[in-house]
JSON list of C-alpha atoms in Angstrom, two decimals:
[
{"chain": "W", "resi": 274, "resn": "UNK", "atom": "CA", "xyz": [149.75, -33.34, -28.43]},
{"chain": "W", "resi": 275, "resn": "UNK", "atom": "CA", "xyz": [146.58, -33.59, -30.25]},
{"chain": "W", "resi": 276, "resn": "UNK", "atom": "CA", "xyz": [144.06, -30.40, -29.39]},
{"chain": "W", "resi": 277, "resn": "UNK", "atom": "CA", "xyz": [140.07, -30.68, -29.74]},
{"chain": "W", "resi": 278, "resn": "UNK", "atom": "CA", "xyz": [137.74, -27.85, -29.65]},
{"chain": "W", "resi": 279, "resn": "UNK", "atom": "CA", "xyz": [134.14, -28.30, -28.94]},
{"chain": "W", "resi": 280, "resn": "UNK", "atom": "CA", "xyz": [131.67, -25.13, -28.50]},
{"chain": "W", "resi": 281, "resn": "UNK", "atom": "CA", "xyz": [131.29, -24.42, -24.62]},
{"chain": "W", "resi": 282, "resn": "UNK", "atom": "CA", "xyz": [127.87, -24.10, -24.89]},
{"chain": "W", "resi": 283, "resn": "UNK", "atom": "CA", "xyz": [124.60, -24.58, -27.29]},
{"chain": "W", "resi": 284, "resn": "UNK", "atom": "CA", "xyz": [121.08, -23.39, -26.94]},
{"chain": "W", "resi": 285, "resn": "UNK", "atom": "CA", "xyz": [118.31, -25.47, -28.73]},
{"chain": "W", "resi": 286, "resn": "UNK", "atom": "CA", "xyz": [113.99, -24.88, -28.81]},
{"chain": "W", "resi": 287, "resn": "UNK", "atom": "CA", "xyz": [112.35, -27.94, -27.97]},
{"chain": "W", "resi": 288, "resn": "UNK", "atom": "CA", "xyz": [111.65, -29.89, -30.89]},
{"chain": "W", "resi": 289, "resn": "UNK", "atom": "CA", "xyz": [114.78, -28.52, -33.15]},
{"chain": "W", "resi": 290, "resn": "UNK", "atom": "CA", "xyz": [117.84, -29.98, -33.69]},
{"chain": "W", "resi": 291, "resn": "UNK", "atom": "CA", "xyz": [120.90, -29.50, -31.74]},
{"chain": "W", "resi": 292, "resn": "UNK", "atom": "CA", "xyz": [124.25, -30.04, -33.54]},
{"chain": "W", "resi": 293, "resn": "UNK", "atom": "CA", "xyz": [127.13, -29.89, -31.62]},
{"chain": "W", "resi": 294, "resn": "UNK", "atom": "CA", "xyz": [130.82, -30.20, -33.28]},
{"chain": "W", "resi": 295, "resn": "UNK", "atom": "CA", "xyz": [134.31, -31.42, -32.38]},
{"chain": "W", "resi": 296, "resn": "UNK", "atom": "CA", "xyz": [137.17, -30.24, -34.28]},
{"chain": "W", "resi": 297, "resn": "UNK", "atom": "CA", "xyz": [140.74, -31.56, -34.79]},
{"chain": "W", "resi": 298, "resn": "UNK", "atom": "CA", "xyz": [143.20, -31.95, -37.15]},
{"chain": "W", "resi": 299, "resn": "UNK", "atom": "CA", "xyz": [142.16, -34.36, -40.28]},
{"chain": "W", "resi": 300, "resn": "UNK", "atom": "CA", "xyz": [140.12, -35.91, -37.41]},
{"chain": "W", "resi": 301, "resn": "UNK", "atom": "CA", "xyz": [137.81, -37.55, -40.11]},
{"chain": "W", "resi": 302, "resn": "UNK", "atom": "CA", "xyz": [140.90, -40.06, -40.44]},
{"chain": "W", "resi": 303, "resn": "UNK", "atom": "CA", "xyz": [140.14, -40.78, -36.73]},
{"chain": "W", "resi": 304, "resn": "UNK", "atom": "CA", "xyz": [137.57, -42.80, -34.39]},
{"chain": "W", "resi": 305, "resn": "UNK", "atom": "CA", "xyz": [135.26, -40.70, -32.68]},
{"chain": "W", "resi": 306, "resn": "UNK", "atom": "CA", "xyz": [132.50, -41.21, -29.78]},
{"chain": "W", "resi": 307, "resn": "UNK", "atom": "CA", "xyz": [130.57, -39.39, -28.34]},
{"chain": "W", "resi": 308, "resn": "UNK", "atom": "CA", "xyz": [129.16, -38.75, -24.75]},
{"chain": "W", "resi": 309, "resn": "UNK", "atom": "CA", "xyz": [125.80, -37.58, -22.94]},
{"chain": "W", "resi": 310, "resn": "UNK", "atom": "CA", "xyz": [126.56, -36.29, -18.91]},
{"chain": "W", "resi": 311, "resn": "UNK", "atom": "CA", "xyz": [123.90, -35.05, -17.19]},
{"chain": "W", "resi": 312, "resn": "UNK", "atom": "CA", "xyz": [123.86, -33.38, -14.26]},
{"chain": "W", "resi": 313, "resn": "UNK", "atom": "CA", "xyz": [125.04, -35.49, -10.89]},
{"chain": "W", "resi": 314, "resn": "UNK", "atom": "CA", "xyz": [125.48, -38.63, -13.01]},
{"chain": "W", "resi": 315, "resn": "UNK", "atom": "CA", "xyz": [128.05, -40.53, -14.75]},
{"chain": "W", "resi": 316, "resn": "UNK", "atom": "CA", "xyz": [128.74, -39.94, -18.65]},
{"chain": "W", "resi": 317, "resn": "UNK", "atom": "CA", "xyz": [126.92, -42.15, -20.89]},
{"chain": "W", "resi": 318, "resn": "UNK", "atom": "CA", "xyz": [127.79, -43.84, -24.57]},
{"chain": "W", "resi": 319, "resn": "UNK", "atom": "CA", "xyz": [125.21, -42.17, -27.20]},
{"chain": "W", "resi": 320, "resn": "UNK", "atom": "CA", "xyz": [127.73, -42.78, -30.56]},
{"chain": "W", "resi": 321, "resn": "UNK", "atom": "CA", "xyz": [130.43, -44.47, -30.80]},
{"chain": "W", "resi": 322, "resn": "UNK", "atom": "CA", "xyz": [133.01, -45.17, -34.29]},
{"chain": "W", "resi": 323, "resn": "UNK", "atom": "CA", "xyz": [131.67, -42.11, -35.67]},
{"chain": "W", "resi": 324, "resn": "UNK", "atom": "CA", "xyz": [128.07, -42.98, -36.07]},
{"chain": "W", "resi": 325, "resn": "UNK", "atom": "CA", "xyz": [127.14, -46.15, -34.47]},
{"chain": "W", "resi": 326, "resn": "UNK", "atom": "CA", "xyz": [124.43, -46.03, -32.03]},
{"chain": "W", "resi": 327, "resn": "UNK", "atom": "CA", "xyz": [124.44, -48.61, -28.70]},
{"chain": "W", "resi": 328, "resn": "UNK", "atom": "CA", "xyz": [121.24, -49.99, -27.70]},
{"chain": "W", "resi": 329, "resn": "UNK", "atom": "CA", "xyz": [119.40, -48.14, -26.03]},
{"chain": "W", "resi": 330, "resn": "UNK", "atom": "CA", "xyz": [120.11, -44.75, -27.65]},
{"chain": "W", "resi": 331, "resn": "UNK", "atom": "CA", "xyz": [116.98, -43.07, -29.46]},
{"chain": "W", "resi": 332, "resn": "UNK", "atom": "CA", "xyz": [117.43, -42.74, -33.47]},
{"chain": "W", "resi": 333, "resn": "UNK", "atom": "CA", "xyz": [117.64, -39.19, -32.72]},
{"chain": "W", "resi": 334, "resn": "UNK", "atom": "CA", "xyz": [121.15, -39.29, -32.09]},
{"chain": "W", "resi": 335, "resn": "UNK", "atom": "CA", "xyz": [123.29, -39.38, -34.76]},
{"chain": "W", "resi": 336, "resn": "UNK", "atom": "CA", "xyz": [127.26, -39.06, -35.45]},
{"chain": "W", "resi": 337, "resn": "UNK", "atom": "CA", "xyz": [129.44, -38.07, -38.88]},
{"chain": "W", "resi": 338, "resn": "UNK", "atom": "CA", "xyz": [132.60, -37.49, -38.95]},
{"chain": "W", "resi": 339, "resn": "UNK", "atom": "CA", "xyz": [134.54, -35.80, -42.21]},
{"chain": "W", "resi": 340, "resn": "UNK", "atom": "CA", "xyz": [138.19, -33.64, -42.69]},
{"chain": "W", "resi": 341, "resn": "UNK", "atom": "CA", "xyz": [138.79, -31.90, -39.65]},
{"chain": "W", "resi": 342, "resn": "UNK", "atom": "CA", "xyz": [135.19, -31.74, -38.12]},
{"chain": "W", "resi": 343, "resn": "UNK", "atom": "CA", "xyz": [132.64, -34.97, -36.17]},
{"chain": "W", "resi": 344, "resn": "UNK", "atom": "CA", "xyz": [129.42, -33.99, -35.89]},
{"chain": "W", "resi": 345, "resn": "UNK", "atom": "CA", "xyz": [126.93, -35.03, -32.92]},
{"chain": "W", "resi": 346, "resn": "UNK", "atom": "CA", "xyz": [123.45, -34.39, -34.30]},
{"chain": "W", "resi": 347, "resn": "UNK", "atom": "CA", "xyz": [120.46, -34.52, -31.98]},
{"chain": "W", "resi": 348, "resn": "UNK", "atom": "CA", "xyz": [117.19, -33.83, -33.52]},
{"chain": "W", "resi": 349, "resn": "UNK", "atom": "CA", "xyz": [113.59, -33.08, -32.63]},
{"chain": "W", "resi": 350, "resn": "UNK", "atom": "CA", "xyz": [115.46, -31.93, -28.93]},
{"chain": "W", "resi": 351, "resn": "UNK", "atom": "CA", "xyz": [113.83, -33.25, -25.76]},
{"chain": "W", "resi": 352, "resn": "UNK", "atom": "CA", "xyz": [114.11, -31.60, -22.27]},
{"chain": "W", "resi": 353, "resn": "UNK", "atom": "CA", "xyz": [115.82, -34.61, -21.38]},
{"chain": "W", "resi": 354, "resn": "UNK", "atom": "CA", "xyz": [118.65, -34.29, -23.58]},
{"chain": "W", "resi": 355, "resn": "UNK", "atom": "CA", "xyz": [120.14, -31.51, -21.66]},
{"chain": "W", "resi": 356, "resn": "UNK", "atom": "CA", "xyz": [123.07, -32.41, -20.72]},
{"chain": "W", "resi": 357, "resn": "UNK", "atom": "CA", "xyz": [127.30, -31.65, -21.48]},
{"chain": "W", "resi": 358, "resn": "UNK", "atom": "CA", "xyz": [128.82, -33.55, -24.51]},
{"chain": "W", "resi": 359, "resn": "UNK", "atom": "CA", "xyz": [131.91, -34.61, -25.08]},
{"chain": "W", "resi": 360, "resn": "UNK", "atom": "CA", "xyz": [134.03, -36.14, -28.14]},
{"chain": "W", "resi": 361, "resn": "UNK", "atom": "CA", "xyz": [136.53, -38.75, -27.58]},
{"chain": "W", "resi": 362, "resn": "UNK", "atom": "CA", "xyz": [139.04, -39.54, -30.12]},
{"chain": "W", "resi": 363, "resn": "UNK", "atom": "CA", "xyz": [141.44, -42.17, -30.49]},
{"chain": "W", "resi": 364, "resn": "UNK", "atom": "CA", "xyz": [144.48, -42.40, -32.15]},
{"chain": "W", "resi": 365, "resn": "UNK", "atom": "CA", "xyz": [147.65, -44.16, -32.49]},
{"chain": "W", "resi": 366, "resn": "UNK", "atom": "CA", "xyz": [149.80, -42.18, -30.95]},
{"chain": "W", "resi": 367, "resn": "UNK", "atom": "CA", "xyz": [147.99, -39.96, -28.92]},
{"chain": "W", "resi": 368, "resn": "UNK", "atom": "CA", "xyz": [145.58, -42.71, -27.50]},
{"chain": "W", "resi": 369, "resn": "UNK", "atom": "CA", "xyz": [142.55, -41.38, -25.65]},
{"chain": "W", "resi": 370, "resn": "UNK", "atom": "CA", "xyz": [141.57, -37.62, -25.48]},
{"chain": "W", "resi": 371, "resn": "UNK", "atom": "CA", "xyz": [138.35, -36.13, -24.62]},
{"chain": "W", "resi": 372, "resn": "UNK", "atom": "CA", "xyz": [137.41, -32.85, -26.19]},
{"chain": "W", "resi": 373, "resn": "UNK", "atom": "CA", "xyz": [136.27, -29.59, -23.51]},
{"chain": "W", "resi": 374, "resn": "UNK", "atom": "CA", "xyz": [132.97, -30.81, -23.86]},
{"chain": "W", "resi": 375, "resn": "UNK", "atom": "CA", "xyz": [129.70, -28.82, -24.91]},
{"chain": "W", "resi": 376, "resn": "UNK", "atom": "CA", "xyz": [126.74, -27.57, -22.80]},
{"chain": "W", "resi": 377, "resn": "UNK", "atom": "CA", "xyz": [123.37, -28.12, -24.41]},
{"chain": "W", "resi": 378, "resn": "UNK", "atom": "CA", "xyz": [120.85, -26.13, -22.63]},
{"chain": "W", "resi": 379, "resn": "UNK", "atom": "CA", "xyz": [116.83, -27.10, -23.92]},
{"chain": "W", "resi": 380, "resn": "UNK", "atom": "CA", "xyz": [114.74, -23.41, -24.64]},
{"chain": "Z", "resi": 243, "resn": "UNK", "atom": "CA", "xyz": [125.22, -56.16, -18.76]},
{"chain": "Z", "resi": 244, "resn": "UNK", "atom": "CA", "xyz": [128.42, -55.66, -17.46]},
{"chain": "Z", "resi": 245, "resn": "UNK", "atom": "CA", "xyz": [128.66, -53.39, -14.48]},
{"chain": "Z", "resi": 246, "resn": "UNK", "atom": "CA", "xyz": [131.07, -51.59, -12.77]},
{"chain": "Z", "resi": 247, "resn": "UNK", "atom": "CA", "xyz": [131.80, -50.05, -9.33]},
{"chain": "Z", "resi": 248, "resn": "UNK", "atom": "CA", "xyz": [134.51, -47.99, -8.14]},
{"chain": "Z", "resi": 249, "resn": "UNK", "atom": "CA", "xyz": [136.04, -48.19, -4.54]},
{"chain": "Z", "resi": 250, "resn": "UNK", "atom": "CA", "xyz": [138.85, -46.32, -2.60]},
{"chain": "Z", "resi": 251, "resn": "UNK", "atom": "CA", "xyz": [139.41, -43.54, -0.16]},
{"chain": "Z", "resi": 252, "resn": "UNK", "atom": "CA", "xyz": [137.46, -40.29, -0.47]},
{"chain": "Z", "resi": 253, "resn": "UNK", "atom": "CA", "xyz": [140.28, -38.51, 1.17]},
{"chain": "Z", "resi": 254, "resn": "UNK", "atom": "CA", "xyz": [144.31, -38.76, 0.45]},
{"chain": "Z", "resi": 255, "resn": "UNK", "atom": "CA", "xyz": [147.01, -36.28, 1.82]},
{"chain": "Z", "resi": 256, "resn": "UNK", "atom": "CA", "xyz": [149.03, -34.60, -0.26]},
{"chain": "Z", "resi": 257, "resn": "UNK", "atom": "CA", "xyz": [152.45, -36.52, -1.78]},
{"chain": "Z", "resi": 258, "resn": "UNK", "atom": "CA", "xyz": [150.75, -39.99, -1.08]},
{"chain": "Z", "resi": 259, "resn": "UNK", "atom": "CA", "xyz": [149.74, -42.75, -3.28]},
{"chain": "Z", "resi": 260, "resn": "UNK", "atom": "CA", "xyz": [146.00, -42.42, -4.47]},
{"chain": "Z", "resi": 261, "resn": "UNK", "atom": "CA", "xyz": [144.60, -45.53, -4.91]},
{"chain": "Z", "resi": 262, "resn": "UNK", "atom": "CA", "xyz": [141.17, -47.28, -6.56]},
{"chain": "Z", "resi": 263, "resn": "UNK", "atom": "CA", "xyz": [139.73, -50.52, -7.04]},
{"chain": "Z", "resi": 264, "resn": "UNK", "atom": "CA", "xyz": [137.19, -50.84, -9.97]},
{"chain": "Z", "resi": 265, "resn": "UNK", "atom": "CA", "xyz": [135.14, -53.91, -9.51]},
{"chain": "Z", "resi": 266, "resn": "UNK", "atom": "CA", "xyz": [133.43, -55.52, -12.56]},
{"chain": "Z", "resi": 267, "resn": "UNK", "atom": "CA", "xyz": [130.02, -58.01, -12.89]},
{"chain": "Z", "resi": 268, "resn": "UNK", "atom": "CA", "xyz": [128.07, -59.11, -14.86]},
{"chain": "Z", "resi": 269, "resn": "UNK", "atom": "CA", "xyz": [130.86, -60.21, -17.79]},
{"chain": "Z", "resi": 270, "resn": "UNK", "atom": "CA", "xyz": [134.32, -61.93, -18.33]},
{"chain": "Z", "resi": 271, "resn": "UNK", "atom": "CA", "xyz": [137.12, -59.81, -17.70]},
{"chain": "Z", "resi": 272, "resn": "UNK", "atom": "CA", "xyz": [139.16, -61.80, -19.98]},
{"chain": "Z", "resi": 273, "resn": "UNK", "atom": "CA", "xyz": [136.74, -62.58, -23.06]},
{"chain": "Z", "resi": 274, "resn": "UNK", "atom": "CA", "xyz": [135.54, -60.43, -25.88]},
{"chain": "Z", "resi": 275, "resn": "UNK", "atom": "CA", "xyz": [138.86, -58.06, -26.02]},
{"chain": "Z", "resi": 276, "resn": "UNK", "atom": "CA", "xyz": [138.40, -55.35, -23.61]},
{"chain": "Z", "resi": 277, "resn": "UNK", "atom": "CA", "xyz": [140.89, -52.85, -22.12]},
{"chain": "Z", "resi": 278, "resn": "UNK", "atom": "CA", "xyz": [139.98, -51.44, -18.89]},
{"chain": "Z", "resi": 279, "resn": "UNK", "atom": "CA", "xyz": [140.09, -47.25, -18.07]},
{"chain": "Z", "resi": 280, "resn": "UNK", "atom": "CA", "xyz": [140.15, -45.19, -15.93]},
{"chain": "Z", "resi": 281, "resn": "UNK", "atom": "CA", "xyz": [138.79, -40.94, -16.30]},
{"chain": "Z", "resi": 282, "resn": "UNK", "atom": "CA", "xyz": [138.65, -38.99, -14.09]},
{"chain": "Z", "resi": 283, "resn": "UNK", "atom": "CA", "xyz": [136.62, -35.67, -13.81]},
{"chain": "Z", "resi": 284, "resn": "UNK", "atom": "CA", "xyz": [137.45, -32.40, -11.50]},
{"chain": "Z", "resi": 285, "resn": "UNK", "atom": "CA", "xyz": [134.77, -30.34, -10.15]},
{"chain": "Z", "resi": 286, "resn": "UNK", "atom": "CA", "xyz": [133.09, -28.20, -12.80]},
{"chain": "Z", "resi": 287, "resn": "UNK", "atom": "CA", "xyz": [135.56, -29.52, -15.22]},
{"chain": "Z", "resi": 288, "resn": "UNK", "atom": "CA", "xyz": [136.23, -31.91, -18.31]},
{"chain": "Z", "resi": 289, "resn": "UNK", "atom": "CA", "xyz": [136.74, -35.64, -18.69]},
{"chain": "Z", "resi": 290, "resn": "UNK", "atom": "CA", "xyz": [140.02, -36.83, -18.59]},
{"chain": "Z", "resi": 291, "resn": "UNK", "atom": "CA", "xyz": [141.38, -39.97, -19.60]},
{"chain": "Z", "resi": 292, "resn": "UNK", "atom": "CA", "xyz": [144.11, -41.62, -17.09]},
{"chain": "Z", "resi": 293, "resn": "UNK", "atom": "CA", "xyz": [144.91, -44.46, -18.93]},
{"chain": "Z", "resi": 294, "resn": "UNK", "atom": "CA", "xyz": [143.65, -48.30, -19.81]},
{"chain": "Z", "resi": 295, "resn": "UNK", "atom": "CA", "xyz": [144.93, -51.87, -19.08]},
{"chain": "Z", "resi": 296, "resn": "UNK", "atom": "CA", "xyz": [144.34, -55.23, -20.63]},
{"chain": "Z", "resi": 297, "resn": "UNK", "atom": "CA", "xyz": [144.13, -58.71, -18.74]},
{"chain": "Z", "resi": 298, "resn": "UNK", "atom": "CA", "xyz": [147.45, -59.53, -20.25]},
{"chain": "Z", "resi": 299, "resn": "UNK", "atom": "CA", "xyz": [149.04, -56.97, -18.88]},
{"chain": "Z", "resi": 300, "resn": "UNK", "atom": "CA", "xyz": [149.64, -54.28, -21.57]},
{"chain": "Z", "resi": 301, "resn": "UNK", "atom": "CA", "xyz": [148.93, -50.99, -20.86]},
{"chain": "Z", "resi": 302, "resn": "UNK", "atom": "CA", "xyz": [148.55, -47.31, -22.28]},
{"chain": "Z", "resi": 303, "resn": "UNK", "atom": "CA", "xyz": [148.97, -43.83, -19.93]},
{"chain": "Z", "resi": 304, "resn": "UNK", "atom": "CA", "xyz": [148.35, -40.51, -20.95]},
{"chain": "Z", "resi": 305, "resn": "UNK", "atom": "CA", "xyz": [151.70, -38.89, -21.49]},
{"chain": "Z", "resi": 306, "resn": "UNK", "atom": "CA", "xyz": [150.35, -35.90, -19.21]},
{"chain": "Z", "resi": 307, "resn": "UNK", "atom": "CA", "xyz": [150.19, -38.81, -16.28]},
{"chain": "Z", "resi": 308, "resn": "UNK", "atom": "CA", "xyz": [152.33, -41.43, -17.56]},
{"chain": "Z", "resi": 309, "resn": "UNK", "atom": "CA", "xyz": [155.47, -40.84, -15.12]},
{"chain": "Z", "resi": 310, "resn": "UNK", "atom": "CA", "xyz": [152.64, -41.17, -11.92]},
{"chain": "Z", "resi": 311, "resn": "UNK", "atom": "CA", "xyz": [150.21, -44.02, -12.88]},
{"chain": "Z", "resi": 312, "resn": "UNK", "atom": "CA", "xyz": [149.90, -47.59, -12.73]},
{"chain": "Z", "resi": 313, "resn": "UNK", "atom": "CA", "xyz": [146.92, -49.56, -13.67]},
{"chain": "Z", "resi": 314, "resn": "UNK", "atom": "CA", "xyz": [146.55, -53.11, -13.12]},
{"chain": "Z", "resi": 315, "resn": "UNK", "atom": "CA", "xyz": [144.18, -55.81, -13.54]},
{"chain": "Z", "resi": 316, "resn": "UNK", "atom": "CA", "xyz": [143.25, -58.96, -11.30]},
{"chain": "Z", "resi": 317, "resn": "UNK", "atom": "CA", "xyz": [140.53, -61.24, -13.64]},
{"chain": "Z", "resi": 318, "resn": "UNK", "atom": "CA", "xyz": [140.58, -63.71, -10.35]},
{"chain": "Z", "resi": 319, "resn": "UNK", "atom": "CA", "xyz": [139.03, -61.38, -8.16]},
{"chain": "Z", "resi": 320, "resn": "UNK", "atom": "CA", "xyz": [137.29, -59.23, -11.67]},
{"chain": "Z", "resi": 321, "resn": "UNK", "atom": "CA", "xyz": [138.81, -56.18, -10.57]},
{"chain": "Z", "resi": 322, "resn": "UNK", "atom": "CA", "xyz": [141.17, -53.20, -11.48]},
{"chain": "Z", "resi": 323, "resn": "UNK", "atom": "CA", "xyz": [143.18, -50.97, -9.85]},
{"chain": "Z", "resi": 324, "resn": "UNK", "atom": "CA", "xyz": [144.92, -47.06, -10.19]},
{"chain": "Z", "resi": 325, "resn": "UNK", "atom": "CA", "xyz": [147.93, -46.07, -8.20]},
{"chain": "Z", "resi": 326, "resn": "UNK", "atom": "CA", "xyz": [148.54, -42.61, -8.45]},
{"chain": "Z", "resi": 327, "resn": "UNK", "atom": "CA", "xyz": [151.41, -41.59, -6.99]},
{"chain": "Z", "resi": 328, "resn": "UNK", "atom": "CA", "xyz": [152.86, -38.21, -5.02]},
{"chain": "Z", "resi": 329, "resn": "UNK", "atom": "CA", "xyz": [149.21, -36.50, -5.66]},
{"chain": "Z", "resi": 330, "resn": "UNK", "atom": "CA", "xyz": [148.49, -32.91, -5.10]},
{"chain": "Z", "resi": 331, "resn": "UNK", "atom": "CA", "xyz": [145.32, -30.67, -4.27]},
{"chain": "Z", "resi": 332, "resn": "UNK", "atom": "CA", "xyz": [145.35, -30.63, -8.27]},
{"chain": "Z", "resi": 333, "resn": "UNK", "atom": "CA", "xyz": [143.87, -34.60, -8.60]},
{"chain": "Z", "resi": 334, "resn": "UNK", "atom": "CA", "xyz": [141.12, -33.75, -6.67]},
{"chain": "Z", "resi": 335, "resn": "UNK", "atom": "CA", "xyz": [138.60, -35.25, -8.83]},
{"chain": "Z", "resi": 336, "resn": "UNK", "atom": "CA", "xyz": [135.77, -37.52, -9.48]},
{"chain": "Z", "resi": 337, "resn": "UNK", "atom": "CA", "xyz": [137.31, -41.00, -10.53]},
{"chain": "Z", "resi": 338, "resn": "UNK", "atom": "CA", "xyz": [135.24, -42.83, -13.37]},
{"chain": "Z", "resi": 339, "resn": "UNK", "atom": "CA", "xyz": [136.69, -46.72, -14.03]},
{"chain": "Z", "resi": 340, "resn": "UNK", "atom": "CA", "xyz": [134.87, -47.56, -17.46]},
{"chain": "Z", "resi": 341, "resn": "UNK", "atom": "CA", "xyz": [135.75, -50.35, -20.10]},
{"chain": "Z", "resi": 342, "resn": "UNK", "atom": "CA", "xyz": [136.88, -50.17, -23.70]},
{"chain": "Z", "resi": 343, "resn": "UNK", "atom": "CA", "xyz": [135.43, -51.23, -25.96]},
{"chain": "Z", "resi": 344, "resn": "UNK", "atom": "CA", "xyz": [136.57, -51.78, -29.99]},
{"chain": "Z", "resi": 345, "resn": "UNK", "atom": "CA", "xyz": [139.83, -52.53, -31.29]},
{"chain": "Z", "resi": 346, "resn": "UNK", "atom": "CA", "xyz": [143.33, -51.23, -32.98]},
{"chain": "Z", "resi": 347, "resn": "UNK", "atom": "CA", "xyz": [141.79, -51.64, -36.47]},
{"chain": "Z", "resi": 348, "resn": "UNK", "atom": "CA", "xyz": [138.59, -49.49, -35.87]},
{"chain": "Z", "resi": 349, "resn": "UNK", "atom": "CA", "xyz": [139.01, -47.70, -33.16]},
{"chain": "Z", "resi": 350, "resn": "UNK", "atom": "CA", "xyz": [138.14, -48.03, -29.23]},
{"chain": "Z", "resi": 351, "resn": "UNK", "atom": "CA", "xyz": [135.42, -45.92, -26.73]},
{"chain": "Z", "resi": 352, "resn": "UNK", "atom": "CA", "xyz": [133.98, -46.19, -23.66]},
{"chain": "Z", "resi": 353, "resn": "UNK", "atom": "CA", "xyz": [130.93, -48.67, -23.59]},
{"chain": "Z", "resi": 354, "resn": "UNK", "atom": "CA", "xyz": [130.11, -48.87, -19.92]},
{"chain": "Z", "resi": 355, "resn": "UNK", "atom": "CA", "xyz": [130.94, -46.72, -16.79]},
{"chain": "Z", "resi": 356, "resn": "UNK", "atom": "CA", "xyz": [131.03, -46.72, -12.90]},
{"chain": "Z", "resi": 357, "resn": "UNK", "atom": "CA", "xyz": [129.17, -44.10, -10.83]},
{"chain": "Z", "resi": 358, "resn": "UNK", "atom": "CA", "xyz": [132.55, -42.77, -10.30]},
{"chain": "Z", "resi": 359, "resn": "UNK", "atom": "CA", "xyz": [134.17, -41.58, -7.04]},
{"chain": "Z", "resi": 360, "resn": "UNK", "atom": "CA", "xyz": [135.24, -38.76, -5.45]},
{"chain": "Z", "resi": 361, "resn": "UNK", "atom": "CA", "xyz": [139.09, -38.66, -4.08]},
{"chain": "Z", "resi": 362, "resn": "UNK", "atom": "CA", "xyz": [139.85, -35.50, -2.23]},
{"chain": "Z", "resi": 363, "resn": "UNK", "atom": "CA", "xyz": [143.87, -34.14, -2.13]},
{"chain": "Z", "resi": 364, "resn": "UNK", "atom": "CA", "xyz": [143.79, -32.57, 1.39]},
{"chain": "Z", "resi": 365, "resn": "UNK", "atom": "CA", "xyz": [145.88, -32.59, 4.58]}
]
């Protein structure tokens, strides 16, 4: 099976930037997305084939992906982006799998 | 803008069938490419994906599920479906039906989601 590992949890000032990672093996040679779930609600699409952005998501998200590291970048951090993260990667064989997902709290 | 909307019991007894009906507006169910998932999300816990199913009939499990799961699609009534069988306290979860989006070449993710729906394992 294919493992991720995400940080359990991130702390970020208002106004900084937040980057939160998923790791895997050679996982640059893989699709990643990334998703925002806040509290209560359902998760929502903020990147998605490494570093496209849907419509809708603020230019302060941003996604790279490289070796064995993807890299969710949020920058000048709003209260409103707090929230748990996750990574999902797909590929060939292994399909679908989420990463543990990553807790940003806002200072 | 697509949408989606899960439906189903809230409350299944242990060794039954779990089952869900995902209903889908707002977009063709057989244009454009898409698979259709299904996630599902215990208390406290991760995302995990179940599996996904397109129109046509061909469909992809997680291996950790594969031997219990069945997803299905109707495009005449825009719906899909999860059969889970002989479930346990441990599938108590929140169930998320979503679509895919992207292809084999690229890669696929999860463009749109349900509210999701809670399915309680309990005698």
């Amino acid at each position: 099976s294919y493992v991720l590992t995400q940080p359990p949890s991130i702390s970020v000032a208002p106004g900084k930037t937040a980057s939160i990672t998923c790791g895997g093996d050679s996982i640059g040679y893989k699709s990643v997305s990334w998703y925002q779930q806040r509290p209560g609600q359902a998760p929502v699409l903020v990147i998605y084939l490494d570093s496209a952005r849907p419509s809708g998501i603020p230019e302060r998200f941003s996604g790279s992906n490289s070796w064995n590291t993807a890299t969710l970048t949020i920058s000048r951090v709003e209260a409103g982006d707090e929230a748990d993260y996750y990574c999902l990667v797909w590929d060939r064989p292994h399909d679908l799998i989420f990463g543990p997902g990553t807790k940003v709290t806002v200072l | 803008q697509v949408q989606l909307q899960e439906s189903g019991p809230g409350l299944v007894k242990p060794s039954q069938t779990l089952s869900l009906t995902c209903t889908v507006s707002g977009d063709s169910m057989t244009s454009g490419g898409y698979f259709w998932s299904w996630i599902r999300q215990p208390a406290g816990k991760g995302l995990e994906w179940i599996g996904r199913a397109y129109f046509s009939g061909t469909t992809n499990y997680s291996p950790s599920l594969k031997s219990r799961v069945t997803i299905s699609v109707d495009t005449s009534k825009k719906q899909f479906f999860l059969k889970l069988t002989s479930v346990t306290a441990a599938d108590t979860a929140v169930y998320y039906c979503a679509r895919v989006g992207g292809n084999s070449e690229f890669g696929y993710y999860l463009d749109s989601w349900g509210q999701g729906s809670l399915v309680t394992v309990s005698s």
